[in-house]
Structure formats: structure tokens, C-alpha cells
PDB file of C-alpha atoms in Angstrom:
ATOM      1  CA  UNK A   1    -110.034 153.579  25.626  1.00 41.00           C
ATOM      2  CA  UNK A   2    -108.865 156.725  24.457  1.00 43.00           C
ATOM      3  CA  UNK A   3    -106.001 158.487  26.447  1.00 45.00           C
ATOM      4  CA  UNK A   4    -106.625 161.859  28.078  1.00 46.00           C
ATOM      5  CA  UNK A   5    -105.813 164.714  25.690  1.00 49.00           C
ATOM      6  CA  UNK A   6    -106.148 162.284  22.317  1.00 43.00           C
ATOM      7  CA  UNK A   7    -109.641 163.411  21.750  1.00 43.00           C
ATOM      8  CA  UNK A   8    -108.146 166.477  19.661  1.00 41.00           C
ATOM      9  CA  UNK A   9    -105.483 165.235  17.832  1.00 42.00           C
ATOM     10  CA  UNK A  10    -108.172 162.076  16.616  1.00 39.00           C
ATOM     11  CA  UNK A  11    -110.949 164.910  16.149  1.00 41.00           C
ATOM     12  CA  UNK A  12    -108.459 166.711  13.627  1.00 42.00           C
ATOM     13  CA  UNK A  13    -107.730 163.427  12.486  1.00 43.00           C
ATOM     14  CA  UNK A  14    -111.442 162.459  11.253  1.00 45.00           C
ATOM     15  CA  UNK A  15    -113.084 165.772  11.021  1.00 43.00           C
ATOM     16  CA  UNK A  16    -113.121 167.133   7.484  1.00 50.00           C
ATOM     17  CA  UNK A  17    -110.929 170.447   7.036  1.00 58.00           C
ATOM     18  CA  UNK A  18    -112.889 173.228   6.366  1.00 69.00           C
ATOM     19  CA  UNK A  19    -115.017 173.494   3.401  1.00 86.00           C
ATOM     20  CA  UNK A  20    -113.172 175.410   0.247  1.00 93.00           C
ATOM     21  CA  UNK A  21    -116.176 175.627  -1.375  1.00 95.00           C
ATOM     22  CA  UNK A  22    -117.249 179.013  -2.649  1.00 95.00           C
ATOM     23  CA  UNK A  23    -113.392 180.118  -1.626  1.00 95.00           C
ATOM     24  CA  UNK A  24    -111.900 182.089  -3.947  1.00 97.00           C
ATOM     25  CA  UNK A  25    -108.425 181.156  -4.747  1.00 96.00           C
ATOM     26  CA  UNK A  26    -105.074 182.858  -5.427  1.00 96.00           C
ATOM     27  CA  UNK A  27    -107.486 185.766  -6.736  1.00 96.00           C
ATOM     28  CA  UNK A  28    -108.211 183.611  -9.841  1.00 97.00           C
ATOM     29  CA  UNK A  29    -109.736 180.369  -9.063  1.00 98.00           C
ATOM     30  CA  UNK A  30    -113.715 179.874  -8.176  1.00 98.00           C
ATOM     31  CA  UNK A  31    -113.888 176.890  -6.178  1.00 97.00           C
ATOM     32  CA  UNK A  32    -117.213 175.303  -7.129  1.00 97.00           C
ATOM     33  CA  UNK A  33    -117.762 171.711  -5.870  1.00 96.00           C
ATOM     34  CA  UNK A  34    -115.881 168.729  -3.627  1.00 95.00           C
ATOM     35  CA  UNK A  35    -115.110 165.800  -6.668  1.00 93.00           C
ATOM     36  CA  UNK A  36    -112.892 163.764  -4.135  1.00 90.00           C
ATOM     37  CA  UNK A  37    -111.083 163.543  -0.517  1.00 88.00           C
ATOM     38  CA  UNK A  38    -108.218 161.584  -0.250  1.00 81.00           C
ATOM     39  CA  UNK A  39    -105.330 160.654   1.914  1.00 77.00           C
ATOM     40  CA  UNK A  40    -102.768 163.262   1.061  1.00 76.00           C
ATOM     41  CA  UNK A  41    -105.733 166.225   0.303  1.00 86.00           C
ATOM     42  CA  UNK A  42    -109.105 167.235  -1.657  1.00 92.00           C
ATOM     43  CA  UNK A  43    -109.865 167.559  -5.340  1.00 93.00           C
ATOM     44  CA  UNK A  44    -112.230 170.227  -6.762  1.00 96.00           C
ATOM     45  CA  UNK A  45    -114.148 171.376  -9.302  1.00 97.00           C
ATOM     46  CA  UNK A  46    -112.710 175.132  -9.763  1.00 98.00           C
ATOM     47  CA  UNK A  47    -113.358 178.260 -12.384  1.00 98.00           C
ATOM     48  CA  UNK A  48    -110.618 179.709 -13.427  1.00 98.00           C
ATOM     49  CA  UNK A  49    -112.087 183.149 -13.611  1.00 98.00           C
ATOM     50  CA  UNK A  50    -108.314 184.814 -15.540  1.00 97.00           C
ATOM     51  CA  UNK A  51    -108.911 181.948 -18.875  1.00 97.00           C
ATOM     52  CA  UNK A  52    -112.465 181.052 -18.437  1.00 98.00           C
ATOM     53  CA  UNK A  53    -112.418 177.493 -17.745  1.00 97.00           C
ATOM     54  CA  UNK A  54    -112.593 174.925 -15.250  1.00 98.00           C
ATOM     55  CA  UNK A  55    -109.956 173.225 -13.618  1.00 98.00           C
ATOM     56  CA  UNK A  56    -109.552 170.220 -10.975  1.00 96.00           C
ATOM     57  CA  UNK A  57    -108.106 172.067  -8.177  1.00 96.00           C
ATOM     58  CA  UNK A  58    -106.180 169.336  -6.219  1.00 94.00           C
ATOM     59  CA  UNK A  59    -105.137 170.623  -2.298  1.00 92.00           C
ATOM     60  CA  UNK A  60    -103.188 169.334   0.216  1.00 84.00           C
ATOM     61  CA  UNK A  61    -103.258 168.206   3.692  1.00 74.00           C
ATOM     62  CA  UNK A  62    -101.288 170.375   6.370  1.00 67.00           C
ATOM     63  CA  UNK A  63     -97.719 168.340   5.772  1.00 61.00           C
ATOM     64  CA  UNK A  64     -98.025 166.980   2.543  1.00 73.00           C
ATOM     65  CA  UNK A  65     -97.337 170.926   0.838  1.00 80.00           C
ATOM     66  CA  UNK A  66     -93.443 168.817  -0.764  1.00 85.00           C
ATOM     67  CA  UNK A  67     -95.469 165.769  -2.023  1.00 85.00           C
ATOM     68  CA  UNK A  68     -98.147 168.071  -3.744  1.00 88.00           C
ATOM     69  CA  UNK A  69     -95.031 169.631  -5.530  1.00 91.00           C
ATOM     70  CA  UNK A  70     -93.375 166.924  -6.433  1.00 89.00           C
ATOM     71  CA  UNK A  71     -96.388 165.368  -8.026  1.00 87.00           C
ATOM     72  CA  UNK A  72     -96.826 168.776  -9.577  1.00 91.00           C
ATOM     73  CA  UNK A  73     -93.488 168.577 -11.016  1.00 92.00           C
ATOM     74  CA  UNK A  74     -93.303 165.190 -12.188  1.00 88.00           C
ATOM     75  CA  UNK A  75     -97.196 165.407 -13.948  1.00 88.00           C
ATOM     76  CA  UNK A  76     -95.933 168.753 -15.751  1.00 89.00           C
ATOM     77  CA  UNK A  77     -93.137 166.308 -17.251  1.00 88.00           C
ATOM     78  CA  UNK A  78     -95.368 164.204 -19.034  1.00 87.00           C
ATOM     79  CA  UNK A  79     -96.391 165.205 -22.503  1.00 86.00           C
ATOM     80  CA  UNK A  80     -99.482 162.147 -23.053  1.00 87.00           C
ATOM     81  CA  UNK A  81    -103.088 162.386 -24.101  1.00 90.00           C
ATOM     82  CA  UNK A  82    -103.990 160.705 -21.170  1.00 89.00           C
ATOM     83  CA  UNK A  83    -102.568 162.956 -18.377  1.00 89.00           C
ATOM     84  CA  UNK A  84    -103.991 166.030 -17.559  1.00 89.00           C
ATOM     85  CA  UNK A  85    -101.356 169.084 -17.955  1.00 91.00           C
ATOM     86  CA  UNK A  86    -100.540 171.068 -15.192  1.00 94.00           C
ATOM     87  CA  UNK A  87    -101.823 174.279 -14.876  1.00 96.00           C
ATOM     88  CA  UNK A  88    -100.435 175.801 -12.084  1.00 96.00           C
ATOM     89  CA  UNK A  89     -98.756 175.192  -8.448  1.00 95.00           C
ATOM     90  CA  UNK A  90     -99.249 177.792  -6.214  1.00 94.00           C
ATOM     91  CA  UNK A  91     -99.804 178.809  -2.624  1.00 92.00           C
ATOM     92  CA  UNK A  92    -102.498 181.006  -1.258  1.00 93.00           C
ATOM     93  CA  UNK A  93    -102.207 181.666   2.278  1.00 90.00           C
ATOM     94  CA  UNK A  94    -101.805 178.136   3.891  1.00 87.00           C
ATOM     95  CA  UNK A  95    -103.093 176.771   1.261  1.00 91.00           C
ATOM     96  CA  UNK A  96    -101.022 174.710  -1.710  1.00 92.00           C
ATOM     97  CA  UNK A  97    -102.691 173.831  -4.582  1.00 95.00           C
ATOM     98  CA  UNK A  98    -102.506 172.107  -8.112  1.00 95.00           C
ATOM     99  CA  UNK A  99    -104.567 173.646 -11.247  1.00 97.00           C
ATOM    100  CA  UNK A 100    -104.886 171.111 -13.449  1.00 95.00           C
ATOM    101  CA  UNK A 101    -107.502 170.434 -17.029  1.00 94.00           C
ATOM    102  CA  UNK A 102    -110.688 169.029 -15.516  1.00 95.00           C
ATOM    103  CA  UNK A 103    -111.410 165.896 -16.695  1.00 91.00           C
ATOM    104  CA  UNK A 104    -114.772 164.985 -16.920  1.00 90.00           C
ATOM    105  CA  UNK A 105    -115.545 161.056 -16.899  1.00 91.00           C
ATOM    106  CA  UNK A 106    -116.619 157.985 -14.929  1.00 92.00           C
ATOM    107  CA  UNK A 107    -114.200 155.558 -13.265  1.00 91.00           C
ATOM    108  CA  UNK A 108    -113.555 152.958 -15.602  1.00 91.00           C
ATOM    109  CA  UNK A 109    -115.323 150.200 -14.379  1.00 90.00           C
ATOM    110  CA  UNK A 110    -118.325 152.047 -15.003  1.00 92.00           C
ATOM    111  CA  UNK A 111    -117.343 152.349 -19.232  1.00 90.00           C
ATOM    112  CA  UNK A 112    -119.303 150.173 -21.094  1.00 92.00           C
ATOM    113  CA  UNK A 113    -116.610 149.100 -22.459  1.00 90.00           C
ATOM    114  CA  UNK A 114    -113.633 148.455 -19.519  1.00 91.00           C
ATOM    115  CA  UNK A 115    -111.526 146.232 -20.716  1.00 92.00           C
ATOM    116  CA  UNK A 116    -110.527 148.567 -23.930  1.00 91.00           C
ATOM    117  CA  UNK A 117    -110.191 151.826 -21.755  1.00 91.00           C
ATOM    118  CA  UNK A 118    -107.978 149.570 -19.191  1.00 91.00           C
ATOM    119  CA  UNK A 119    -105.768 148.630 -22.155  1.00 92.00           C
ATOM    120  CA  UNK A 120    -105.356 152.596 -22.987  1.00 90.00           C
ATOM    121  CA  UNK A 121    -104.910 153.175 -19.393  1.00 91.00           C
ATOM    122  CA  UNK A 122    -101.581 150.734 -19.855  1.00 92.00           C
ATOM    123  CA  UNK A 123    -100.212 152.678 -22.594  1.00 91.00           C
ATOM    124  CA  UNK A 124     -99.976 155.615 -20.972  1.00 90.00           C
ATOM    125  CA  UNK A 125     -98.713 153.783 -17.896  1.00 91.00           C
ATOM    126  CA  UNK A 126     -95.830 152.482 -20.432  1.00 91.00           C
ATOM    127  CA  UNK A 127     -95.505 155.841 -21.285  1.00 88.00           C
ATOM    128  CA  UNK A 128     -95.117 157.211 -17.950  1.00 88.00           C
ATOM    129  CA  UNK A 129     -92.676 154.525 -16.356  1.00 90.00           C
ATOM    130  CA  UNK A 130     -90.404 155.500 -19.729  1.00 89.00           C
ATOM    131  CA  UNK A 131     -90.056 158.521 -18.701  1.00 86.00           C
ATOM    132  CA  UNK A 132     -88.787 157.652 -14.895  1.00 87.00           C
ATOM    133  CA  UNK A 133     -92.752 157.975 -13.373  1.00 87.00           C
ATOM    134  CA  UNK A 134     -93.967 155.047 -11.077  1.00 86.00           C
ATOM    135  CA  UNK A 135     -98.000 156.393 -10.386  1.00 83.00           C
ATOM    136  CA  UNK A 136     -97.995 154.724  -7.021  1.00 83.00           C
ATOM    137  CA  UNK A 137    -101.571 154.503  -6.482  1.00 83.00           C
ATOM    138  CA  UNK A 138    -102.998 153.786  -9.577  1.00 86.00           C
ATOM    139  CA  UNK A 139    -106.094 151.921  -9.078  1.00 88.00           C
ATOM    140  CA  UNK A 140    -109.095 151.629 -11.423  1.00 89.00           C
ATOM    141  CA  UNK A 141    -111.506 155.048  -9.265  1.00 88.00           C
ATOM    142  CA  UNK A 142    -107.967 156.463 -10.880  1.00 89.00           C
ATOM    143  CA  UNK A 143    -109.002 155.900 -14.471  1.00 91.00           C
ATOM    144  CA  UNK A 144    -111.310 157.855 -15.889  1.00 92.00           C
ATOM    145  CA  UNK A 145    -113.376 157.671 -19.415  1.00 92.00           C
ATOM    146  CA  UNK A 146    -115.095 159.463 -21.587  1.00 90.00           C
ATOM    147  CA  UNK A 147    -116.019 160.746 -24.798  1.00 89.00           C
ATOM    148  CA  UNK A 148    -112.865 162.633 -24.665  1.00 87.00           C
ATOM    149  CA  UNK A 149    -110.512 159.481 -24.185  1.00 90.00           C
ATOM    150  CA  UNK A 150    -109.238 157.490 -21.307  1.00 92.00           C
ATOM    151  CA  UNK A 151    -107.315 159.623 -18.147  1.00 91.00           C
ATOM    152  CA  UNK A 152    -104.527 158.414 -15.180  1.00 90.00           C
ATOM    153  CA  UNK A 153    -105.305 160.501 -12.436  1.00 87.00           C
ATOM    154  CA  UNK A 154    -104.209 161.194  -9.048  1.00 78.00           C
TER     155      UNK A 154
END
């Protein structure tokens, strides 16, 4: 049984926040399409209407505005081929956000060939923890390939 009053707090709890789609953002970013929802925000697809690209616009829960800088901070510290740069932190409104490169790809267990992009995955893992970086959920929906290469994410 839930207790009186509860009913809100677990409604805000489950209920999605509302929908950025077709939100403009920070007067620059067009946000297109939901790629991903996970515990500490939303990822999505985003044209950045200023250089004429698109970006993965990562945004965070109400509360988690430090963590989204920190990452934002840390990622922009790495200099690998398989981390995508850091475009921008910002805030618009209530909103904080991370502009990022878009990487387009499948998770890797999905690659025809896993076990190669895995090993690729590791070196930039290496990389990362030699540079004083521990990706603390890295898990393999968090590896992407492609054409383009192999990509840590999140």
C-alpha cells in the first residue's frame, strides 16, 4: 500500500519529464528526436542551427545539474578517437545540457564483428583511466560502432 500523499512524489518519479522535442535550445540547438533516457537524464538527437550539424544533446534530471558538469568537464579532458568532444555545457532556463559530436552507431553487440570493437573499446578505456577517468557505467549499450570507429559513451 501506498501512503497518503506518495502518489505525487512516485508519479514524478515514473512519469517521463516533459518532452524536449521540437524545443529549441539556448537559441541554437534544434532538438529533433529522444536517442536514450537514463538514470541521471535524456540524450537527444539535436541541430545545431549556429555550425550546421548535429549534436547528442545529453540533459539532466532536476538534481543531477553538478554531475552533468562534472562529466562535462572530465569528457572535455580527453583527447581520444573514441570519445566524443565536448561541445558545449550550458544552461537554458532550468535546463542543463551537454552538446556533444553525435555519434551515429549500433551498440556493440550488434557489430558483426564484437569481439574486435570490444578490444578498441579497451584501449580507449586504458586511455581514459591514464588520464585519472574511471567511466563508471560502462557497459556494452555504452559502446557504439560504426563505419566511423568504435565510441565510449555515457
Amino acid at each position: 500500500m501506498i501512503p497518503s500523499g506518495s502518489e505525487t512524489r512516485l508519479a514524478a518519479l515514473v512519469s517521463p519529464q516533459p518532452s524536449l522535442v521540437g524545443r529549441r535550445i539556448a537559441d541554437r540547438y534544434e532538438v529533433e528526436i529522444l536517442l536514450g533516457r537514463g538514470g541521471m537524464g535524456e540524450v537527444h538527437l539535436a541541430w545545431d542551427r549556429v555550425l550546421d550539424r548535429p549534436v547528442a544533446m545529453k540533459t539532466a534530471r532536476h538534481g543531477s545539474a553538478e554531475g552533468l558538469h562534472r562529466e562535462a568537464v572530465l569528457q572535455s579532458r580527453l583527447e581520444h578517437p573514441a570519445v566524443a568532444p565536448v561541445y558545449e555545457f550550458g544552461r537554458d532556463g532550468d535546463l542543463n545540457f551537454l552538446a556533444l559530436r553525435y555519434v551515429p552507431g549500433v551498440p556493440v553487440l550488434h557489430w558483426p564483428d564484437p569481439l574486435r570493437a570490444i578490444e578498441r573499446a579497451a584501449r580507449a578505456v586504458d586511455s581514459f583511466h591514464r588520464a585519472g577517468v574511471v567511466h563508471c557505467d560502462l557497459k556494452p549499450a555504452h559502446i557504439l560502432a560504426s563505419d566511423r570507429g568504435v565510441f565510449v559513451i555515457d
